[in-house]
Amino acid sequence: MVIGDARTRILDAAEELFAGGGYDATPTAVIARLAMVPKGLIFHYFPRKIDVLVALVDERTLVEEGRDIDAVPGDPAGTLSRLARGLPLRASPAMRRILFREADTHGSVKERLGRLNGELIRRARFALELALPGARGDLARLEVAAATFAAVLLYQENLCQLTGHQIDPDAVAELIAHSLL
C-alpha cells in the first residue's frame, strides 16, 4: 500500500467523523478503524489528534487565487450568480460543517474560517463594484451586501442540514441586487 494513501484515508475518515459528531467526540481509535489503518499510524502522520484537525482545515479549505470576476455593468444579480457558480471555494459540505462547529474552540479553525469569509467578501464586493460602477460612493452598502452574500455561500450547507431547505444563490443574488438598486 502506498504511504500517501493511508494519510489520505485518515484525513477522509476524520473529515467524515468530525463533521458528523465533532472533533471532541471522535476518538483516534474510531478514525483508525474507519480509515482501516493501525491507530499508531495516525500518530506517525499527526503527532497529536489536534494535528489531524489542523491538517484537514489547512489542506481541505481554501479559496483558489487567480480567478477573474465575470462582472457585467448594470447586472449585479447576474454578476453575483456567476461569482457563486464559478467561485473556487474548495471546502466540502462536511468541511464547512467542521469549520463552523470547531471555530469556537480551536483558534486555527476560527482563523481559517475568518480568512475564507474575508476572501469571499472581498470578491463579492469587487464584483458588485464592477457591476455597479456608480455605487462607489455607497461603499458601506456594498460591504454589507458582499458580507451577506459571502455568508450565504459559506453557510448554506449548514443551514440546509439544519432546516432541510436548500438556499438558491441566484435568488439571494436577486434579492441583494434589488436592495442595491
mmCIF file of C-alpha atoms in Angstrom:
data_model
loop_
_atom_site.group_PDB
_atom_site.id
_atom_site.type_symbol
_atom_site.label_atom_id
_atom_site.label_comp_id
_atom_site.label_asym_id
_atom_site.label_seq_id
_atom_site.Cartn_x
_atom_site.Cartn_y
_atom_site.Cartn_z
ATOM 1 C CA MET A 1 0.000 0.000 0.000
ATOM 2 C CA VAL A 2 1.275 3.482 -0.834
ATOM 3 C CA ILE A 3 2.027 5.590 2.254
ATOM 4 C CA GLY A 4 0.146 8.621 0.891
ATOM 5 C CA ASP A 5 -2.976 6.521 0.572
ATOM 6 C CA ALA A 6 -3.042 5.813 4.312
ATOM 7 C CA ARG A 7 -2.679 9.504 5.195
ATOM 8 C CA THR A 8 -5.487 10.397 2.798
ATOM 9 C CA ARG A 9 -7.719 7.676 4.269
ATOM 10 C CA ILE A 10 -7.013 9.010 7.757
ATOM 11 C CA LEU A 11 -7.985 12.520 6.694
ATOM 12 C CA ASP A 12 -11.072 11.238 4.840
ATOM 13 C CA ALA A 13 -12.193 9.301 7.919
ATOM 14 C CA ALA A 14 -11.524 12.235 10.235
ATOM 15 C CA GLU A 15 -13.451 14.585 7.943
ATOM 16 C CA GLU A 16 -16.477 12.301 7.970
ATOM 17 C CA LEU A 17 -16.346 11.709 11.724
ATOM 18 C CA PHE A 18 -15.591 15.298 12.783
ATOM 19 C CA ALA A 19 -18.417 16.562 10.565
ATOM 20 C CA GLY A 20 -20.819 14.006 11.983
ATOM 21 C CA GLY A 21 -20.099 14.053 15.697
ATOM 22 C CA GLY A 22 -17.461 16.712 16.251
ATOM 23 C CA TYR A 23 -13.768 16.705 16.971
ATOM 24 C CA ASP A 24 -14.034 16.202 20.738
ATOM 25 C CA ALA A 25 -16.437 13.261 20.393
ATOM 26 C CA THR A 26 -14.209 11.397 17.922
ATOM 27 C CA PRO A 27 -11.540 9.091 19.381
ATOM 28 C CA THR A 28 -8.483 8.392 17.258
ATOM 29 C CA ALA A 29 -9.285 4.662 17.501
ATOM 30 C CA VAL A 30 -12.517 5.284 15.585
ATOM 31 C CA ILE A 31 -10.655 7.302 12.946
ATOM 32 C CA ALA A 32 -8.168 4.426 12.582
ATOM 33 C CA ARG A 33 -10.939 1.852 12.286
ATOM 34 C CA LEU A 34 -12.801 3.838 9.585
ATOM 35 C CA ALA A 35 -9.527 4.553 7.745
ATOM 36 C CA MET A 36 -8.548 0.878 8.031
ATOM 37 C CA VAL A 37 -5.129 1.697 9.469
ATOM 38 C CA PRO A 38 -3.427 0.831 12.763
ATOM 39 C CA LYS A 39 -4.013 3.531 15.384
ATOM 40 C CA GLY A 40 -0.269 4.115 15.664
ATOM 41 C CA LEU A 41 -0.109 5.135 12.014
ATOM 42 C CA ILE A 42 -2.303 8.142 12.775
ATOM 43 C CA PHE A 43 0.359 9.353 15.197
ATOM 44 C CA HIS A 44 3.074 8.731 12.610
ATOM 45 C CA TYR A 45 1.468 11.350 10.365
ATOM 46 C CA PHE A 46 -0.123 13.503 13.059
ATOM 47 C CA PRO A 47 1.718 13.572 16.401
ATOM 48 C CA ARG A 48 -1.378 14.835 18.230
ATOM 49 C CA LYS A 49 -5.069 14.489 17.475
ATOM 50 C CA ILE A 50 -5.340 18.265 17.018
ATOM 51 C CA ASP A 51 -2.823 17.955 14.169
ATOM 52 C CA VAL A 52 -5.396 15.900 12.247
ATOM 53 C CA LEU A 53 -7.907 18.747 12.553
ATOM 54 C CA VAL A 54 -5.308 21.357 11.613
ATOM 55 C CA ALA A 55 -4.263 19.343 8.542
ATOM 56 C CA LEU A 56 -7.889 18.971 7.458
ATOM 57 C CA VAL A 57 -8.544 22.676 7.760
ATOM 58 C CA ASP A 58 -5.279 23.689 6.077
ATOM 59 C CA GLU A 59 -5.453 21.199 3.233
ATOM 60 C CA ARG A 60 -9.167 20.970 2.502
ATOM 61 C CA THR A 61 -10.457 24.525 2.798
ATOM 62 C CA LEU A 62 -9.323 27.362 0.595
ATOM 63 C CA VAL A 63 -10.380 29.908 -1.960
ATOM 64 C CA GLU A 64 -8.189 29.430 -5.007
ATOM 65 C CA GLU A 65 -6.394 32.504 -6.286
ATOM 66 C CA GLY A 66 -6.236 33.926 -9.756
ATOM 67 C CA ARG A 67 -9.832 33.717 -10.946
ATOM 68 C CA ASP A 68 -11.240 36.684 -12.847
ATOM 69 C CA ILE A 69 -14.647 38.004 -11.898
ATOM 70 C CA ASP A 70 -17.165 37.914 -14.735
ATOM 71 C CA ALA A 71 -18.957 41.183 -13.986
ATOM 72 C CA VAL A 72 -21.464 42.909 -16.235
ATOM 73 C CA PRO A 73 -22.030 46.613 -15.507
ATOM 74 C CA GLY A 74 -25.663 47.165 -14.580
ATOM 75 C CA ASP A 75 -26.282 43.499 -13.757
ATOM 76 C CA PRO A 76 -25.391 42.943 -10.099
ATOM 77 C CA ALA A 77 -27.672 39.898 -9.758
ATOM 78 C CA GLY A 78 -26.143 38.151 -12.754
ATOM 79 C CA THR A 79 -22.654 39.110 -11.606
ATOM 80 C CA LEU A 80 -23.211 37.623 -8.133
ATOM 81 C CA SER A 81 -24.811 34.497 -9.626
ATOM 82 C CA ARG A 82 -21.817 33.956 -11.908
ATOM 83 C CA LEU A 83 -19.488 34.560 -8.965
ATOM 84 C CA ALA A 84 -21.316 31.915 -6.911
ATOM 85 C CA ARG A 85 -21.223 29.352 -9.736
ATOM 86 C CA GLY A 86 -17.578 29.992 -10.579
ATOM 87 C CA LEU A 87 -16.355 30.514 -7.049
ATOM 88 C CA PRO A 88 -13.276 28.437 -6.498
ATOM 89 C CA LEU A 89 -14.174 27.694 -2.880
ATOM 90 C CA ARG A 90 -12.698 24.340 -2.034
ATOM 91 C CA ALA A 91 -14.434 23.089 1.075
ATOM 92 C CA SER A 92 -16.770 20.121 1.018
ATOM 93 C CA PRO A 93 -20.095 20.341 2.839
ATOM 94 C CA ALA A 94 -18.504 18.246 5.600
ATOM 95 C CA MET A 95 -15.557 20.639 5.882
ATOM 96 C CA ARG A 96 -17.919 23.609 6.099
ATOM 97 C CA ARG A 97 -19.718 21.897 8.996
ATOM 98 C CA ILE A 98 -16.376 21.260 10.689
ATOM 99 C CA LEU A 99 -15.323 24.893 10.253
ATOM 100 C CA PHE A 100 -18.452 26.233 11.894
ATOM 101 C CA ARG A 101 -18.626 23.574 14.592
ATOM 102 C CA GLU A 102 -14.997 23.809 15.693
ATOM 103 C CA ALA A 103 -14.332 27.555 15.240
ATOM 104 C CA ASP A 104 -15.440 28.374 18.782
ATOM 105 C CA THR A 105 -12.982 26.019 20.426
ATOM 106 C CA HIS A 106 -9.994 25.851 18.059
ATOM 107 C CA GLY A 107 -8.124 29.017 17.142
ATOM 108 C CA SER A 108 -6.653 27.697 13.885
ATOM 109 C CA VAL A 109 -10.129 26.732 12.657
ATOM 110 C CA LYS A 110 -11.524 30.140 13.596
ATOM 111 C CA GLU A 111 -8.640 31.824 11.783
ATOM 112 C CA ARG A 112 -9.222 29.776 8.605
ATOM 113 C CA LEU A 113 -12.950 30.477 8.686
ATOM 114 C CA GLY A 114 -12.203 34.181 9.056
ATOM 115 C CA ARG A 115 -9.785 34.122 6.117
ATOM 116 C CA LEU A 116 -12.264 32.256 3.907
ATOM 117 C CA ASN A 117 -15.042 34.647 4.839
ATOM 118 C CA GLY A 118 -12.804 37.665 4.241
ATOM 119 C CA GLU A 119 -11.793 36.436 0.799
ATOM 120 C CA LEU A 120 -15.402 35.730 -0.178
ATOM 121 C CA ILE A 121 -16.447 39.205 0.992
ATOM 122 C CA ARG A 122 -13.565 40.793 -0.908
ATOM 123 C CA ARG A 123 -14.536 39.028 -4.127
ATOM 124 C CA ALA A 124 -18.249 39.752 -3.756
ATOM 125 C CA ARG A 125 -17.565 43.438 -3.002
ATOM 126 C CA PHE A 126 -15.258 43.728 -6.012
ATOM 127 C CA ALA A 127 -17.855 42.035 -8.224
ATOM 128 C CA LEU A 128 -20.517 44.464 -7.023
ATOM 129 C CA GLU A 129 -18.222 47.444 -7.583
ATOM 130 C CA LEU A 130 -17.701 46.279 -11.171
ATOM 131 C CA ALA A 131 -21.416 45.640 -11.711
ATOM 132 C CA LEU A 132 -22.465 48.937 -10.100
ATOM 133 C CA PRO A 133 -19.759 51.412 -11.061
ATOM 134 C CA GLY A 134 -21.837 54.409 -9.922
ATOM 135 C CA ALA A 135 -22.333 52.953 -6.440
ATOM 136 C CA ARG A 136 -18.738 53.513 -5.335
ATOM 137 C CA GLY A 137 -19.896 56.381 -3.126
ATOM 138 C CA ASP A 138 -22.025 53.944 -1.150
ATOM 139 C CA LEU A 139 -19.289 51.544 -0.123
ATOM 140 C CA ALA A 140 -20.940 50.739 3.209
ATOM 141 C CA ARG A 141 -23.996 49.271 1.461
ATOM 142 C CA LEU A 142 -21.777 47.316 -0.946
ATOM 143 C CA GLU A 143 -19.806 45.955 2.013
ATOM 144 C CA VAL A 144 -22.987 44.782 3.773
ATOM 145 C CA ALA A 145 -24.294 43.248 0.532
ATOM 146 C CA ALA A 146 -20.969 41.481 -0.065
ATOM 147 C CA ALA A 147 -20.837 40.196 3.522
ATOM 148 C CA THR A 148 -24.398 38.900 3.264
ATOM 149 C CA PHE A 149 -23.694 37.094 0.006
ATOM 150 C CA ALA A 150 -20.450 35.612 1.373
ATOM 151 C CA ALA A 151 -22.275 34.362 4.468
ATOM 152 C CA VAL A 152 -24.880 32.619 2.329
ATOM 153 C CA LEU A 153 -22.214 30.956 0.183
ATOM 154 C CA LEU A 154 -20.175 29.797 3.151
ATOM 155 C CA TYR A 155 -23.013 28.829 5.480
ATOM 156 C CA GLN A 156 -25.530 27.347 3.021
ATOM 157 C CA GLU A 157 -24.546 23.727 3.697
ATOM 158 C CA ASN A 158 -25.047 24.132 7.447
ATOM 159 C CA LEU A 159 -28.390 25.844 7.002
ATOM 160 C CA CYS A 160 -29.555 23.101 4.650
ATOM 161 C CA GLN A 161 -28.546 20.461 7.164
ATOM 162 C CA LEU A 162 -30.405 22.266 9.964
ATOM 163 C CA THR A 163 -33.588 23.159 8.065
ATOM 164 C CA GLY A 164 -33.685 20.780 5.126
ATOM 165 C CA HIS A 165 -34.060 23.743 2.768
ATOM 166 C CA GLN A 166 -31.544 24.357 0.021
ATOM 167 C CA ILE A 167 -30.657 28.019 -0.472
ATOM 168 C CA ASP A 168 -30.646 29.184 -4.078
ATOM 169 C CA PRO A 169 -27.649 31.523 -4.526
ATOM 170 C CA ASP A 170 -29.324 33.002 -7.625
ATOM 171 C CA ALA A 171 -32.378 34.023 -5.575
ATOM 172 C CA VAL A 172 -30.102 35.552 -2.936
ATOM 173 C CA ALA A 173 -28.206 37.397 -5.682
ATOM 174 C CA GLU A 174 -31.519 38.806 -6.979
ATOM 175 C CA LEU A 175 -32.562 39.884 -3.508
ATOM 176 C CA ILE A 176 -29.229 41.614 -2.860
ATOM 177 C CA ALA A 177 -29.236 43.269 -6.267
ATOM 178 C CA HIS A 178 -32.730 44.677 -5.709
ATOM 179 C CA SER A 179 -31.669 46.105 -2.368
ATOM 180 C CA LEU A 180 -28.819 47.969 -4.040
ATOM 181 C CA LEU A 181 -30.762 49.444 -6.966
#
